[in-house]
XYZ file of C-alpha atoms in Angstrom:
227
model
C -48.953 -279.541 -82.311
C -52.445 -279.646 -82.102
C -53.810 -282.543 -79.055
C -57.425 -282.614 -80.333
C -58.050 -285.414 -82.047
C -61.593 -286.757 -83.929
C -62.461 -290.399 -83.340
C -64.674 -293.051 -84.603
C -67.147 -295.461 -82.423
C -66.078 -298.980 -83.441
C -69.946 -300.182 -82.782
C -71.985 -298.030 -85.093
C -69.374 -296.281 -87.096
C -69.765 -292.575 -86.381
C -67.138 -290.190 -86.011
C -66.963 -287.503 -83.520
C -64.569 -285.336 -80.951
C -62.347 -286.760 -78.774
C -64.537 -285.010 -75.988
C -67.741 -286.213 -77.049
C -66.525 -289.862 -77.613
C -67.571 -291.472 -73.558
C -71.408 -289.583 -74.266
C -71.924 -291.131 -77.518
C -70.433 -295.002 -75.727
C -72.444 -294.518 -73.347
C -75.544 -293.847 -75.310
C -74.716 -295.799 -78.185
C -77.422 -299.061 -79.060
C -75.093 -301.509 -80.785
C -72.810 -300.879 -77.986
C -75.211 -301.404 -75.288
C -76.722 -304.936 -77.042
C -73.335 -306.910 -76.763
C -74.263 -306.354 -72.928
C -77.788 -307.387 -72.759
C -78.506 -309.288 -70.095
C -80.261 -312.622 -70.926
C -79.522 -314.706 -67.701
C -79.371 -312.821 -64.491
C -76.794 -315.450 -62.958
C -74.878 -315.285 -65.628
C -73.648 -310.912 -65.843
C -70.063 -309.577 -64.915
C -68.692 -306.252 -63.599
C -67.131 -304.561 -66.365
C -64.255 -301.469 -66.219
C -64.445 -299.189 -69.263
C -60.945 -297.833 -69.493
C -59.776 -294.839 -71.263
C -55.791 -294.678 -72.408
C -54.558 -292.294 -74.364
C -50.698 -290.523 -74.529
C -49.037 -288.887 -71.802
C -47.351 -286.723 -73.757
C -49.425 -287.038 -77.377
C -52.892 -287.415 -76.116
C -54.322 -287.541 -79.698
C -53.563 -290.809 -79.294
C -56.082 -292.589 -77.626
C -58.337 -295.383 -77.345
C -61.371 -296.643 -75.133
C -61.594 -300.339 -73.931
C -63.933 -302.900 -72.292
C -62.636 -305.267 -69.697
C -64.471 -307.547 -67.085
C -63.353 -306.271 -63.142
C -62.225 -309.830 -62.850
C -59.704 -309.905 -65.468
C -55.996 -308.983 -64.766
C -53.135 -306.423 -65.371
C -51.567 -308.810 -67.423
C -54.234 -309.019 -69.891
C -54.447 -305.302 -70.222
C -50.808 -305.068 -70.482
C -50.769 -307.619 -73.520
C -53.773 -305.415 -75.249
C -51.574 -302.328 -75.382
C -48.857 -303.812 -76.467
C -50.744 -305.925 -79.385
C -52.405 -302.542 -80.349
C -49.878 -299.539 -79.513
C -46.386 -300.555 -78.282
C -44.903 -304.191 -78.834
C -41.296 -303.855 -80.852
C -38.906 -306.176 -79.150
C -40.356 -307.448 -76.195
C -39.439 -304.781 -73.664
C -40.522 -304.528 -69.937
C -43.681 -302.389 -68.821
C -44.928 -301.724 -66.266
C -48.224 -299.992 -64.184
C -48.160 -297.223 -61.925
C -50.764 -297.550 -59.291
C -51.974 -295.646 -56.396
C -48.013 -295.227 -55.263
C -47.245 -298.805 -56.286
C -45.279 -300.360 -59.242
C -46.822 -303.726 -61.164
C -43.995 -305.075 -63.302
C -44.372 -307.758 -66.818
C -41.053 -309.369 -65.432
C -41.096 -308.363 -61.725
C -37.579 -309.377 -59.867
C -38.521 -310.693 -56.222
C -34.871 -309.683 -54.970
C -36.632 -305.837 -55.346
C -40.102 -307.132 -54.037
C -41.602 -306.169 -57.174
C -45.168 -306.994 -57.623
C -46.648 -308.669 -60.522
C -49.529 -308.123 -63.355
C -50.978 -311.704 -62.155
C -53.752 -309.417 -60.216
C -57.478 -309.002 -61.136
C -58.062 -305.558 -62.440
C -61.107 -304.743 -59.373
C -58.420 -305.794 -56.637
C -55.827 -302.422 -57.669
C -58.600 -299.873 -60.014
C -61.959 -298.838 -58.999
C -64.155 -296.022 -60.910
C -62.825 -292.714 -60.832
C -58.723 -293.793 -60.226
C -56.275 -292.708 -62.905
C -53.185 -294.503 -63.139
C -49.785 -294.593 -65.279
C -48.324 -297.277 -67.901
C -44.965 -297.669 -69.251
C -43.499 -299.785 -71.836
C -39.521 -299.921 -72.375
C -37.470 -298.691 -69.652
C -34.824 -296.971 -72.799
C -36.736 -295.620 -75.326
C -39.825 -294.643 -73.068
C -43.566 -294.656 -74.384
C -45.720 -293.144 -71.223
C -49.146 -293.598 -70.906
C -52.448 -292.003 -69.387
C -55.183 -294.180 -68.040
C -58.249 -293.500 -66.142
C -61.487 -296.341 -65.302
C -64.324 -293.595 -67.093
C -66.864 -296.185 -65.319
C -68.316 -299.199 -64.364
C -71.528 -301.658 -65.335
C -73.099 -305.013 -65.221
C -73.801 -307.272 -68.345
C -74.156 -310.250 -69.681
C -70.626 -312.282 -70.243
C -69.261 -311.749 -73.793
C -66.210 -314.423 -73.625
C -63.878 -311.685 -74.704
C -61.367 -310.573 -72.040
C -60.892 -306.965 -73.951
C -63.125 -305.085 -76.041
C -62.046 -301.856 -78.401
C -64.463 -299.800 -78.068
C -63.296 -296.040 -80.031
C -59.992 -295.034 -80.900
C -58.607 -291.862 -82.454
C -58.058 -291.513 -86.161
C -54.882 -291.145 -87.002
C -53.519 -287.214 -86.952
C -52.224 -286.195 -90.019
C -48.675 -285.645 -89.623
C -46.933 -282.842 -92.167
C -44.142 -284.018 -94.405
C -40.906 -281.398 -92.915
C -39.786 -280.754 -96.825
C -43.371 -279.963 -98.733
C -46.113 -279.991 -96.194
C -47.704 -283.154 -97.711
C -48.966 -285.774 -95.525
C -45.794 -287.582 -94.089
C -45.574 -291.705 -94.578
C -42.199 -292.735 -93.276
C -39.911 -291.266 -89.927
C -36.690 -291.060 -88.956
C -35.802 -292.572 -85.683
C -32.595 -290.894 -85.686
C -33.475 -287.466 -85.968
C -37.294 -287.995 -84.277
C -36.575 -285.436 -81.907
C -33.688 -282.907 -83.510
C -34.323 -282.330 -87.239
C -36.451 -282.918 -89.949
C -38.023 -286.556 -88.975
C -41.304 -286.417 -91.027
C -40.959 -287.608 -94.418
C -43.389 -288.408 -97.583
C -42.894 -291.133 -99.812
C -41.835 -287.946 -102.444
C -39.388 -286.462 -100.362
C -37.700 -289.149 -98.867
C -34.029 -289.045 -101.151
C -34.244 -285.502 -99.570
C -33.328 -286.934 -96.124
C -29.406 -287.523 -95.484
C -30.286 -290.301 -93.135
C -29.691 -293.702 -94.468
C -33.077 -295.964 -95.141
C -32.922 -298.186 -92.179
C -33.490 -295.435 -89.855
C -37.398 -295.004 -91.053
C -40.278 -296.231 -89.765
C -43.945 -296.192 -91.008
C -45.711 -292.893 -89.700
C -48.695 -295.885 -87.656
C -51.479 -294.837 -85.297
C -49.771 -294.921 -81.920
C -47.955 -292.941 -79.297
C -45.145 -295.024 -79.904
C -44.735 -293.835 -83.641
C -40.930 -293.547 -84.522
C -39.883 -294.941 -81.562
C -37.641 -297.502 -81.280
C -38.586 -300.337 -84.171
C -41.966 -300.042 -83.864
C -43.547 -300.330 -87.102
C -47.083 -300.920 -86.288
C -50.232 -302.754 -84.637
C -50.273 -306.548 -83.784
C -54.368 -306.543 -84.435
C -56.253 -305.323 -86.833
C -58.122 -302.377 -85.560
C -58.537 -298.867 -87.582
């Protein structure tokens, strides 16, 4: 399975590699106007965040957040746009410390109710997981920091990956549905053409979505509307 991926700038529109995607942000005009600052007392510290699959990384996406906003929020973005089925637990892996969405004080667990600048600082890499079963692992790193001008928006999308094309297991089309069951022994990818092939019953597919998470569990898809 290939783990390059193209993706597309979700300022201006253009499409490039996966490894050429932080130079273009970084360079990139329409990007760099939503930060212009226009009142010197009134700028943020911002934390541009890459996440992407621990174990798929052609899934990936690249995010805006002010320093001052918290775990929590981040943890509600990737669930919105990558993970949320049925309301599992997460949870952040930090520096040798655990941040939990329920955290049980009986286990001194620490909560998400923490600004981002307090636990991340440029540079740190860090680990994400939602559902404690049916596992969906994630990569993050802060790719940088900057000043500008407050937006009002807690999280910004700034790239994401277009979605791999995933080869039907029965005629090499492009596959549309999966099967949960047999996601990881057996023929799981299935096109719209091919699916009376499959001996599972129809309940056990899912939409082939944009996200790490894809066949997993019940997750059928994104919460926002982002492509």
């Amino acid at each position: 399975m290939a783990k390059t991926t193209e993706g597309r700038c979700l300022f201006c529109g253009k499409t490039l590699r996966k490894t050429l995607i932080k130079r273009h942000l970084d360079q990139c005009d329409v990007r760099a106007n939503e930060y212009i600052i226009k009142d010197a007392e009134k700028t943020e510290r911002y934390f541009c965040i890459l996440a992407q699959g621990r174990e798929d990384p052609r899934y990936w996406i690249y995010v805006d957040m002010p320093s001052k906003s918290t775990l929590h929020r981040l943890d509600n973005f990737l669930r919105d746009i990558w993970l949320e089925c049925c309301g599992h637990l997460s949870m952040f892996k930090i520096a040798g410390q655990t941040f939990h969405s329920n955290p049980d004080r009986e286990f001194r667990d620490r909560s998400m109710n923490l600004k981002l600048e307090s636990v991340l600082s440029p540079g740190m890499q860090f680990g994400y997981e939602y559902d404690f079963g049916s596992t969906t692992m994630l990569k993050l790193k802060v790719v940088s920091e900057f000043r500008g001008n407050k937006r009002g928006k807690e999280v910004k999308l700034l790239a994401r990956n277009i979605e791999p094309v995933i080869e039907c297991d029965y005629c090499g089309k492009q596959a549309t549905n999966v099967c949960c069951q047999c996601l990881y022994d057996g023929d799981a990818w299935v096109c719209d053409d091919c699916i009376d092939k499959h001996e599972c019953e129809e309940d056990m597919f899912l939409p082939v979505v944009n996200s790490p998470r894809v066949g997993v569990c019940a997750y059928s898809g994104s919460f926002l509307e982002y492509e």
